[in-house]
PDB file of C-alpha atoms and ligand atoms in Angstrom:
ATOM      1  CA  MET A   1     -12.377  -7.451  -4.200  1.00 96.00           C
ATOM      2  CA  GLU A   2     -14.808  -7.022  -0.543  1.00 98.00           C
ATOM      3  CA  LEU A   3     -18.755  -7.240  -2.155  1.00 98.00           C
ATOM      4  CA  ILE A   4     -20.888  -5.643  -0.179  1.00 98.00           C
ATOM      5  CA  ILE A   5     -24.784  -6.718  -1.696  1.00 98.00           C
ATOM      6  CA  CYS A   6     -27.185  -4.521   0.071  1.00 98.00           C
ATOM      7  CA  LYS A   7     -31.219  -4.048   0.273  1.00 97.00           C
ATOM      8  CA  ASN A   8     -31.684  -1.081  -1.860  1.00 98.00           C
ATOM      9  CA  GLU A   9     -30.586   2.035  -3.480  1.00 98.00           C
ATOM     10  CA  GLU A  10     -30.508   4.081   0.068  1.00 98.00           C
ATOM     11  CA  GLU A  11     -28.641   1.490   1.922  1.00 98.00           C
ATOM     12  CA  VAL A  12     -25.409   1.236  -1.006  1.00 98.00           C
ATOM     13  CA  THR A  13     -25.909   5.724  -0.785  1.00 98.00           C
ATOM     14  CA  ARG A  14     -25.542   5.818   3.272  1.00 98.00           C
ATOM     15  CA  GLN A  15     -22.735   2.106   3.377  1.00 98.00           C
ATOM     16  CA  THR A  16     -20.709   4.496   0.623  1.00 98.00           C
ATOM     17  CA  ALA A  17     -20.498   7.481   2.452  1.00 98.00           C
ATOM     18  CA  ASN A  18     -19.936   6.426   5.538  1.00 98.00           C
ATOM     19  CA  VAL A  19     -16.425   5.260   4.448  1.00 98.00           C
ATOM     20  CA  ILE A  20     -15.512   8.270   2.301  1.00 98.00           C
ATOM     21  CA  ILE A  21     -16.323  10.639   5.942  1.00 98.00           C
ATOM     22  CA  LYS A  22     -14.583   7.880   8.326  1.00 98.00           C
ATOM     23  CA  ASP A  23     -11.530   8.767   6.253  1.00 98.00           C
ATOM     24  CA  ILE A  24     -12.121  11.860   5.521  1.00 98.00           C
ATOM     25  CA  ILE A  25     -11.880  12.425   9.721  1.00 98.00           C
ATOM     26  CA  LEU A  26      -8.384   9.948  10.261  1.00 98.00           C
ATOM     27  CA  ASP A  27      -7.454  12.128   7.239  1.00 98.00           C
ATOM     28  CA  PRO A  28      -8.590  15.313   6.929  1.00 98.00           C
ATOM     29  CA  LYS A  29      -6.393  15.709   4.066  1.00 98.00           C
ATOM     30  CA  ILE A  30      -6.650  13.253   2.098  1.00 98.00           C
ATOM     31  CA  THR A  31      -6.833  12.914  -1.591  1.00 98.00           C
ATOM     32  CA  LEU A  32     -10.587  12.109  -2.797  1.00 98.00           C
ATOM     33  CA  GLY A  33     -10.674  10.734  -6.428  1.00 98.00           C
ATOM     34  CA  LEU A  34     -14.480  11.639  -7.255  1.00 98.00           C
ATOM     35  CA  ALA A  35     -16.842  10.789 -10.030  1.00 98.00           C
ATOM     36  CA  THR A  36     -20.296  11.629 -11.442  1.00 97.00           C
ATOM     37  CA  GLY A  37     -22.973   9.956 -13.062  1.00 95.00           C
ATOM     38  CA  SER A  38     -26.313   9.252 -11.268  1.00 95.00           C
ATOM     39  CA  SER A  39     -25.587   6.730  -8.983  1.00 98.00           C
ATOM     40  CA  PRO A  40     -22.948   9.051  -6.337  1.00 98.00           C
ATOM     41  CA  ILE A  41     -25.366  11.800  -5.523  1.00 98.00           C
ATOM     42  CA  GLY A  42     -26.574  10.526  -2.474  1.00 98.00           C
ATOM     43  CA  VAL A  43     -23.863  10.026  -1.535  1.00 98.00           C
ATOM     44  CA  TYR A  44     -22.687  13.864  -2.310  1.00 98.00           C
ATOM     45  CA  GLU A  45     -26.131  14.403  -0.937  1.00 98.00           C
ATOM     46  CA  LYS A  46     -24.747  12.696   2.461  1.00 98.00           C
ATOM     47  CA  LEU A  47     -21.099  14.326   2.750  1.00 98.00           C
ATOM     48  CA  VAL A  48     -22.847  17.873   2.828  1.00 98.00           C
ATOM     49  CA  LYS A  49     -24.282  16.924   5.521  1.00 98.00           C
ATOM     50  CA  ALA A  50     -22.361  15.624   6.991  1.00 98.00           C
ATOM     51  CA  TYR A  51     -20.299  18.342   6.546  1.00 98.00           C
ATOM     52  CA  GLN A  52     -23.497  20.713   8.087  1.00 98.00           C
ATOM     53  CA  SER A  53     -23.321  18.588  11.080  1.00 98.00           C
ATOM     54  CA  GLY A  54     -19.689  18.862  11.786  1.00 98.00           C
ATOM     55  CA  LEU A  55     -18.541  15.673  11.506  1.00 98.00           C
ATOM     56  CA  ILE A  56     -16.164  16.334   9.110  1.00 98.00           C
ATOM     57  CA  SER A  57     -14.502  19.666   6.626  1.00 98.00           C
ATOM     58  CA  PHE A  58     -13.579  19.711   3.557  1.00 98.00           C
ATOM     59  CA  LYS A  59     -10.982  21.958   3.789  1.00 98.00           C
ATOM     60  CA  ASP A  60      -7.711  21.084   3.713  1.00 98.00           C
ATOM     61  CA  VAL A  61      -9.607  17.742   0.773  1.00 98.00           C
ATOM     62  CA  GLU A  62      -8.258  17.552  -1.849  1.00 98.00           C
ATOM     63  CA  THR A  63      -9.727  16.156  -5.114  1.00 98.00           C
ATOM     64  CA  PHE A  64     -10.029  14.508  -8.564  1.00 98.00           C
ATOM     65  CA  ASN A  65     -13.070  13.973 -10.902  1.00 98.00           C
ATOM     66  CA  LEU A  66     -12.048  10.993 -13.047  1.00 98.00           C
ATOM     67  CA  ASP A  67     -13.470  12.859 -16.521  1.00 98.00           C
ATOM     68  CA  GLU A  68     -15.020  15.735 -18.385  1.00 98.00           C
ATOM     69  CA  TYR A  69     -16.553  15.948 -21.421  1.00 98.00           C
ATOM     70  CA  ILE A  70     -15.530  17.415 -24.497  1.00 97.00           C
ATOM     71  CA  GLY A  71     -17.069  20.276 -26.896  1.00 95.00           C
ATOM     72  CA  ILE A  72     -19.248  21.992 -23.936  1.00 96.00           C
ATOM     73  CA  ASP A  73     -18.412  24.708 -21.578  1.00 94.00           C
ATOM     74  CA  ARG A  74     -17.767  23.976 -17.877  1.00 94.00           C
ATOM     75  CA  SER A  75     -20.608  26.798 -17.822  1.00 95.00           C
ATOM     76  CA  HIS A  76     -23.101  23.986 -19.354  1.00 96.00           C
ATOM     77  CA  PRO A  77     -25.319  22.596 -17.276  1.00 96.00           C
ATOM     78  CA  GLN A  78     -24.309  18.767 -17.493  1.00 96.00           C
ATOM     79  CA  SER A  79     -20.778  19.416 -17.826  1.00 97.00           C
ATOM     80  CA  TYR A  80     -19.752  17.274 -14.842  1.00 97.00           C
ATOM     81  CA  TYR A  81     -17.750  20.454 -13.552  1.00 97.00           C
ATOM     82  CA  SER A  82     -20.605  22.377 -12.780  1.00 97.00           C
ATOM     83  CA  PHE A  83     -22.567  18.550 -11.776  1.00 97.00           C
ATOM     84  CA  MET A  84     -20.112  18.778  -9.028  1.00 98.00           C
ATOM     85  CA  ASN A  85     -20.761  22.484  -7.493  1.00 98.00           C
ATOM     86  CA  GLN A  86     -24.620  21.692  -7.784  1.00 98.00           C
ATOM     87  CA  HIS A  87     -24.162  18.402  -6.016  1.00 98.00           C
ATOM     88  CA  LEU A  88     -20.973  18.943  -3.714  1.00 98.00           C
ATOM     89  CA  PHE A  89     -18.812  21.971  -3.881  1.00 98.00           C
ATOM     90  CA  ASN A  90     -21.082  24.644  -3.300  1.00 98.00           C
ATOM     91  CA  HIS A  91     -22.109  23.556  -0.385  1.00 98.00           C
ATOM     92  CA  ILE A  92     -18.965  22.406   1.372  1.00 98.00           C
ATOM     93  CA  ASP A  93     -15.621  24.243   2.746  1.00 98.00           C
ATOM     94  CA  ILE A  94     -13.489  22.961   0.531  1.00 98.00           C
ATOM     95  CA  ASN A  95     -10.357  26.074  -1.093  1.00 98.00           C
ATOM     96  CA  LYS A  96     -11.585  25.612  -4.884  1.00 97.00           C
ATOM     97  CA  GLU A  97      -7.835  25.744  -5.147  1.00 98.00           C
ATOM     98  CA  ASN A  98      -8.018  22.241  -4.120  1.00 98.00           C
ATOM     99  CA  ILE A  99     -10.667  21.162  -6.947  1.00 98.00           C
ATOM    100  CA  HIS A 100      -9.779  19.733 -10.084  1.00 98.00           C
ATOM    101  CA  LEU A 101     -11.464  18.204 -13.396  1.00 98.00           C
ATOM    102  CA  PRO A 102      -9.859  17.531 -16.516  1.00 97.00           C
ATOM    103  CA  ARG A 103      -9.594  20.774 -18.228  1.00 96.00           C
ATOM    104  CA  ASN A 104     -10.925  19.659 -21.344  1.00 94.00           C
ATOM    105  CA  HIS A 105     -10.167  23.098 -23.726  1.00 92.00           C
ATOM    106  CA  GLY A 106      -7.157  26.283 -23.315  1.00 91.00           C
ATOM    107  CA  GLY A 107      -4.696  24.179 -24.530  1.00 93.00           C
ATOM    108  CA  ASP A 108      -4.135  21.351 -26.625  1.00 96.00           C
ATOM    109  CA  LEU A 109      -5.632  18.130 -25.669  1.00 96.00           C
ATOM    110  CA  GLU A 110      -3.044  15.823 -25.402  1.00 96.00           C
ATOM    111  CA  ASP A 111      -0.837  18.040 -22.858  1.00 97.00           C
ATOM    112  CA  LEU A 112      -3.750  19.025 -20.450  1.00 97.00           C
ATOM    113  CA  ALA A 113      -4.357  14.875 -20.264  1.00 98.00           C
ATOM    114  CA  ASN A 114      -0.870  15.316 -19.417  1.00 97.00           C
ATOM    115  CA  GLU A 115      -0.395  17.595 -17.219  1.00 97.00           C
ATOM    116  CA  TYR A 116      -3.766  16.154 -15.397  1.00 98.00           C
ATOM    117  CA  SER A 117      -2.341  12.592 -14.614  1.00 97.00           C
ATOM    118  CA  LEU A 118       1.072  14.280 -14.097  1.00 97.00           C
ATOM    119  CA  MET A 119      -0.444  16.496 -11.276  1.00 97.00           C
ATOM    120  CA  ILE A 120      -2.894  13.259 -10.022  1.00 97.00           C
ATOM    121  CA  GLU A 121       0.320  11.278  -9.369  1.00 96.00           C
ATOM    122  CA  GLN A 122       1.784  13.661  -7.480  1.00 96.00           C
ATOM    123  CA  SER A 123      -0.691  14.057  -5.109  1.00 95.00           C
ATOM    124  CA  GLU A 124      -1.775  10.132  -4.679  1.00 95.00           C
ATOM    125  CA  ILE A 125      -4.951   9.551  -4.638  1.00 98.00           C
ATOM    126  CA  GLU A 126      -6.329   7.652  -1.468  1.00 98.00           C
ATOM    127  CA  LEU A 127      -9.804   6.691  -2.059  1.00 98.00           C
ATOM    128  CA  GLN A 128     -11.028   6.666  -5.499  1.00 98.00           C
ATOM    129  CA  LEU A 129     -15.269   6.560  -5.861  1.00 98.00           C
ATOM    130  CA  LEU A 130     -16.058   5.163  -8.640  1.00 98.00           C
ATOM    131  CA  GLY A 131     -19.614   4.085 -10.399  1.00 98.00           C
ATOM    132  CA  ILE A 132     -19.844   1.493 -13.286  1.00 98.00           C
ATOM    133  CA  GLY A 133     -21.159   1.468 -17.246  1.00 95.00           C
ATOM    134  CA  SER A 134     -23.952  -0.215 -18.520  1.00 94.00           C
ATOM    135  CA  ASN A 135     -21.194  -1.562 -20.406  1.00 95.00           C
ATOM    136  CA  GLY A 136     -18.570  -1.756 -17.486  1.00 97.00           C
ATOM    137  CA  HIS A 137     -16.695   1.330 -18.006  1.00 97.00           C
ATOM    138  CA  ILE A 138     -15.685   3.262 -15.618  1.00 98.00           C
ATOM    139  CA  GLY A 139     -14.791   6.527 -15.914  1.00 97.00           C
ATOM    140  CA  PHE A 140     -14.709   7.231 -19.337  1.00 97.00           C
ATOM    141  CA  ASN A 141     -12.689   4.762 -20.511  1.00 97.00           C
ATOM    142  CA  GLU A 142     -15.231   2.460 -23.014  1.00 96.00           C
ATOM    143  CA  PRO A 143     -14.180  -0.972 -23.262  1.00 97.00           C
ATOM    144  CA  GLY A 144     -11.014  -2.179 -25.623  1.00 96.00           C
ATOM    145  CA  THR A 145      -9.012   0.831 -23.713  1.00 95.00           C
ATOM    146  CA  PRO A 146      -5.964  -0.039 -22.705  1.00 97.00           C
ATOM    147  CA  PHE A 147      -5.580  -1.118 -19.725  1.00 97.00           C
ATOM    148  CA  ARG A 148      -1.816   1.255 -19.732  1.00 97.00           C
ATOM    149  CA  ASN A 149      -3.667   4.177 -20.619  1.00 97.00           C
ATOM    150  CA  GLU A 150      -3.282   6.997 -18.235  1.00 98.00           C
ATOM    151  CA  THR A 151      -5.697  10.275 -18.141  1.00 98.00           C
ATOM    152  CA  PHE A 152      -6.590  10.347 -22.360  1.00 98.00           C
ATOM    153  CA  ILE A 153      -8.781  11.255 -25.324  1.00 97.00           C
ATOM    154  CA  VAL A 154     -11.133   9.671 -25.252  1.00 97.00           C
ATOM    155  CA  GLU A 155     -14.646   8.622 -28.218  1.00 96.00           C
ATOM    156  CA  LEU A 156     -17.681   7.807 -26.224  1.00 96.00           C
ATOM    157  CA  ASP A 157     -19.091   4.851 -26.976  1.00 94.00           C
ATOM    158  CA  GLU A 158     -22.870   4.638 -28.427  1.00 95.00           C
ATOM    159  CA  GLN A 159     -24.618   2.840 -25.665  1.00 93.00           C
ATOM    160  CA  THR A 160     -22.335   5.913 -23.402  1.00 94.00           C
ATOM    161  CA  ARG A 161     -24.209   8.251 -24.576  1.00 97.00           C
ATOM    162  CA  ASN A 162     -27.331   7.179 -25.518  1.00 96.00           C
ATOM    163  CA  ASP A 163     -27.261   6.299 -21.076  1.00 93.00           C
ATOM    164  CA  ASN A 164     -26.427   9.458 -20.299  1.00 94.00           C
ATOM    165  CA  ALA A 165     -28.652  11.003 -23.452  1.00 96.00           C
ATOM    166  CA  ARG A 166     -30.997  11.784 -21.094  1.00 94.00           C
ATOM    167  CA  PHE A 167     -29.567  14.568 -19.034  1.00 94.00           C
ATOM    168  CA  PHE A 168     -29.647  16.639 -22.580  1.00 96.00           C
ATOM    169  CA  SER A 169     -32.563  17.598 -23.856  1.00 95.00           C
ATOM    170  CA  SER A 170     -31.243  14.869 -27.205  1.00 96.00           C
ATOM    171  CA  LEU A 171     -28.831  12.607 -27.980  1.00 97.00           C
ATOM    172  CA  GLU A 172     -27.009  14.400 -30.528  1.00 96.00           C
ATOM    173  CA  GLU A 173     -26.362  17.067 -27.755  1.00 96.00           C
ATOM    174  CA  VAL A 174     -23.977  14.497 -26.034  1.00 97.00           C
ATOM    175  CA  PRO A 175     -20.676  14.984 -26.644  1.00 97.00           C
ATOM    176  CA  LYS A 176     -18.662  12.219 -28.804  1.00 97.00           C
ATOM    177  CA  PHE A 177     -15.930  12.832 -26.948  1.00 97.00           C
ATOM    178  CA  ALA A 178     -14.529  12.947 -23.623  1.00 97.00           C
ATOM    179  CA  ILE A 179     -10.928  13.842 -21.644  1.00 98.00           C
ATOM    180  CA  THR A 180     -10.647  10.504 -18.695  1.00 98.00           C
ATOM    181  CA  MET A 181      -8.342   9.641 -16.446  1.00 98.00           C
ATOM    182  CA  GLY A 182      -6.540   6.283 -17.912  1.00 98.00           C
ATOM    183  CA  ILE A 183      -7.133   2.928 -16.320  1.00 98.00           C
ATOM    184  CA  LYS A 184      -3.484   3.113 -14.329  1.00 98.00           C
ATOM    185  CA  ASN A 185      -3.876   6.209 -12.702  1.00 98.00           C
ATOM    186  CA  ILE A 186      -7.149   4.692 -11.480  1.00 98.00           C
ATOM    187  CA  MET A 187      -5.623   1.574 -10.277  1.00 98.00           C
ATOM    188  CA  ARG A 188      -2.837   3.794  -8.657  1.00 98.00           C
ATOM    189  CA  ALA A 189      -5.514   5.024  -6.320  1.00 98.00           C
ATOM    190  CA  LYS A 190      -4.817   3.105  -2.158  1.00 98.00           C
ATOM    191  CA  LYS A 191      -8.917   2.244  -2.037  1.00 98.00           C
ATOM    192  CA  ILE A 192     -11.634   1.833  -4.473  1.00 98.00           C
ATOM    193  CA  VAL A 193     -15.119   1.589  -3.505  1.00 98.00           C
ATOM    194  CA  VAL A 194     -17.687   1.092  -7.108  1.00 98.00           C
ATOM    195  CA  LEU A 195     -21.198   1.894  -5.475  1.00 98.00           C
ATOM    196  CA  ALA A 196     -23.803   0.567  -8.449  1.00 98.00           C
ATOM    197  CA  PHE A 197     -28.031  -0.007  -7.817  1.00 97.00           C
ATOM    198  CA  GLY A 198     -30.348  -1.260  -9.915  1.00 97.00           C
ATOM    199  CA  GLU A 199     -31.104  -4.429 -12.722  1.00 97.00           C
ATOM    200  CA  ASN A 200     -29.861  -2.393 -15.712  1.00 96.00           C
ATOM    201  CA  LYS A 201     -25.794  -2.582 -13.589  1.00 97.00           C
ATOM    202  CA  SER A 202     -26.560  -6.817 -13.425  1.00 98.00           C
ATOM    203  CA  ASP A 203     -25.156  -7.528 -16.334  1.00 98.00           C
ATOM    204  CA  ALA A 204     -21.912  -5.470 -16.203  1.00 98.00           C
ATOM    205  CA  VAL A 205     -21.355  -6.044 -12.149  1.00 98.00           C
ATOM    206  CA  TYR A 206     -21.619  -9.599 -12.943  1.00 98.00           C
ATOM    207  CA  LYS A 207     -18.607  -9.375 -14.939  1.00 98.00           C
ATOM    208  CA  MET A 208     -16.825  -6.852 -13.426  1.00 98.00           C
ATOM    209  CA  ILE A 209     -16.573  -9.604 -10.278  1.00 98.00           C
ATOM    210  CA  HIS A 210     -16.598 -12.968 -12.116  1.00 97.00           C
ATOM    211  CA  GLY A 211     -16.432 -12.290 -15.517  1.00 97.00           C
ATOM    212  CA  ASN A 212     -12.989 -12.413 -17.228  1.00 98.00           C
ATOM    213  CA  ILE A 213     -10.769  -9.566 -16.887  1.00 98.00           C
ATOM    214  CA  THR A 214     -10.731  -8.328 -20.468  1.00 98.00           C
ATOM    215  CA  ASN A 215     -10.029  -4.626 -21.915  1.00 97.00           C
ATOM    216  CA  GLU A 216     -13.670  -5.303 -23.977  1.00 98.00           C
ATOM    217  CA  LEU A 217     -14.885  -4.692 -19.671  1.00 98.00           C
ATOM    218  CA  PRO A 218     -13.250  -1.942 -18.263  1.00 98.00           C
ATOM    219  CA  ALA A 219     -14.246  -2.831 -14.811  1.00 98.00           C
ATOM    220  CA  SER A 220     -13.003  -6.713 -14.419  1.00 98.00           C
ATOM    221  CA  ILE A 221      -9.655  -5.011 -13.462  1.00 98.00           C
ATOM    222  CA  LEU A 222     -10.935  -3.842 -10.587  1.00 98.00           C
ATOM    223  CA  GLN A 223      -9.862  -7.875  -9.863  1.00 98.00           C
ATOM    224  CA  LEU A 224      -6.777  -6.954  -9.294  1.00 98.00           C
ATOM    225  CA  HIS A 225      -6.246  -4.006  -7.524  1.00 98.00           C
ATOM    226  CA  PRO A 226      -5.404  -4.643  -3.389  1.00 98.00           C
ATOM    227  CA  ASN A 227      -8.188  -2.805  -1.603  1.00 98.00           C
ATOM    228  CA  CYS A 228     -11.579  -2.549  -3.773  1.00 98.00           C
ATOM    229  CA  THR A 229     -14.902  -2.641  -2.080  1.00 98.00           C
ATOM    230  CA  VAL A 230     -17.712  -3.093  -4.964  1.00 98.00           C
ATOM    231  CA  ILE A 231     -21.161  -1.949  -2.643  1.00 98.00           C
ATOM    232  CA  ILE A 232     -24.387  -2.526  -4.302  1.00 98.00           C
ATOM    233  CA  ASP A 233     -28.105  -3.191  -4.419  1.00 98.00           C
ATOM    234  CA  GLU A 234     -29.767  -6.410  -4.191  1.00 98.00           C
ATOM    235  CA  ALA A 235     -30.939  -5.583  -8.177  1.00 98.00           C
ATOM    236  CA  ALA A 236     -27.431  -4.670  -9.422  1.00 98.00           C
ATOM    237  CA  ALA A 237     -26.237  -8.168  -7.985  1.00 98.00           C
ATOM    238  CA  SER A 238     -29.049  -9.701  -9.098  1.00 97.00           C
ATOM    239  CA  LYS A 239     -27.365 -11.864 -11.493  1.00 97.00           C
ATOM    240  CA  LEU A 240     -24.368 -12.828  -9.303  1.00 96.00           C
ATOM    241  CA  ASN A 241     -26.136 -16.200  -8.005  1.00 77.00           C
ATOM    242  CA  LYS A 242     -26.901 -17.821 -10.901  1.00 63.00           C
TER     243      LYS A 242
HETATM  244  C1  GLP B   1     -20.819   8.063 -17.154  1.00 76.29           C
HETATM  245  C2  GLP B   1     -19.760   8.299 -16.003  1.00 76.29           C
HETATM  246  C3  GLP B   1     -18.890   7.450 -15.262  1.00 76.29           C
HETATM  247  C4  GLP B   1     -20.226   6.853 -14.366  1.00 76.29           C
HETATM  248  C5  GLP B   1     -21.122   5.933 -15.557  1.00 76.29           C
HETATM  249  C6  GLP B   1     -22.205   5.772 -14.866  1.00 76.29           C
HETATM  250  O1  GLP B   1     -20.792   8.025 -18.378  1.00 76.29           O
HETATM  251  N1  GLP B   1     -18.407   8.923 -17.200  1.00 76.29           N
HETATM  252  O2  GLP B   1     -18.430   8.065 -14.423  1.00 76.29           O
HETATM  253  O3  GLP B   1     -19.506   5.908 -13.841  1.00 76.29           O
HETATM  254  O4  GLP B   1     -21.031   6.714 -16.457  1.00 76.29           O
HETATM  255  O5  GLP B   1     -23.258   6.541 -14.554  1.00 76.29           O
HETATM  256  P1  GLP B   1     -24.479   6.306 -13.643  1.00 76.29           P
HETATM  257  O6  GLP B   1     -23.860   6.973 -12.423  1.00 76.29           O
HETATM  258  O7  GLP B   1     -25.498   7.992 -14.041  1.00 76.29           O
HETATM  259  O8  GLP B   1     -24.385   5.488 -14.174  1.00 76.29           O
END
C-alpha cells in the first residue's frame, strides 16, 4: 500500500482527483470504478472542472459504480444513481450507455447481481475509487462479508444506516438492504485509490493499514492489492503513529 498523508480535506481531494485526471489523459477509454458517499464529492467537482476547462473528456470513458440501495427508486434523491447524476454525470460529456450502476429492481435481484459481476469482468476496471465506512466497509461490504463475494445483496449494518441517516429525513427512511460489488470485484481492479478524511475514519484507517487481514474489517484486504494508494488527511491518519 502506498500512503499519502495530506494536510487537509482539500489536499486529499486535489491529489485524488489528479490521479484520475492523469489516468484519463493517458487512456481516454479508461474503465473507472466509482464510489458514492460524502468523501468523493469534492473529487467529482474537480473532475467536472477539468472537463469544463478542456483538459479531459469522458466521451469514451466507461464507469461502474460500487453499489446502490435497494428499496428506493432510482429517481429518489438519495439513490446513488441520483447522486452520481447530481455530482458528476450531468456535468460531463459521458455517453450514458457507458454508465453502469447496479440495478435494484426490474428482475430477480440475484440475477441482476450476477449480470453486474459479468459486465465488470468483461470490461475490467482499471482504476477503482473507494471511500471507507467508519466500520471499515468498502462499497457496502459490511464486516463479516466473505472476501470471495462478487456482486451480492447485503443487509446493511446498523452503524452504516446510522452514518448514512444524515442524508435522509429519519433513520427509518434509510434502506435496510443494498446491492454491492463484492470484494472480489473490487480486488480485480488494476489500481485502487482509497480516500478518507476526518477523525471519525481514523480507527478504520488504522485497521485497514496495520490491522490483521480479516473480513471483520473488510478494507484490510486492500493490504494484499498490488497497486493500492491510500490518500488521507492528518485527522484520518491520527491513530497511525500511536
Ligand atoms: C457509504 C458507501 C461507501 C462509502 C462509505 C463512506 O455507505 N456505500 O462506498 O465509501 O459509506 O461514506 P462517506 O464518504 O460519506 O463517509
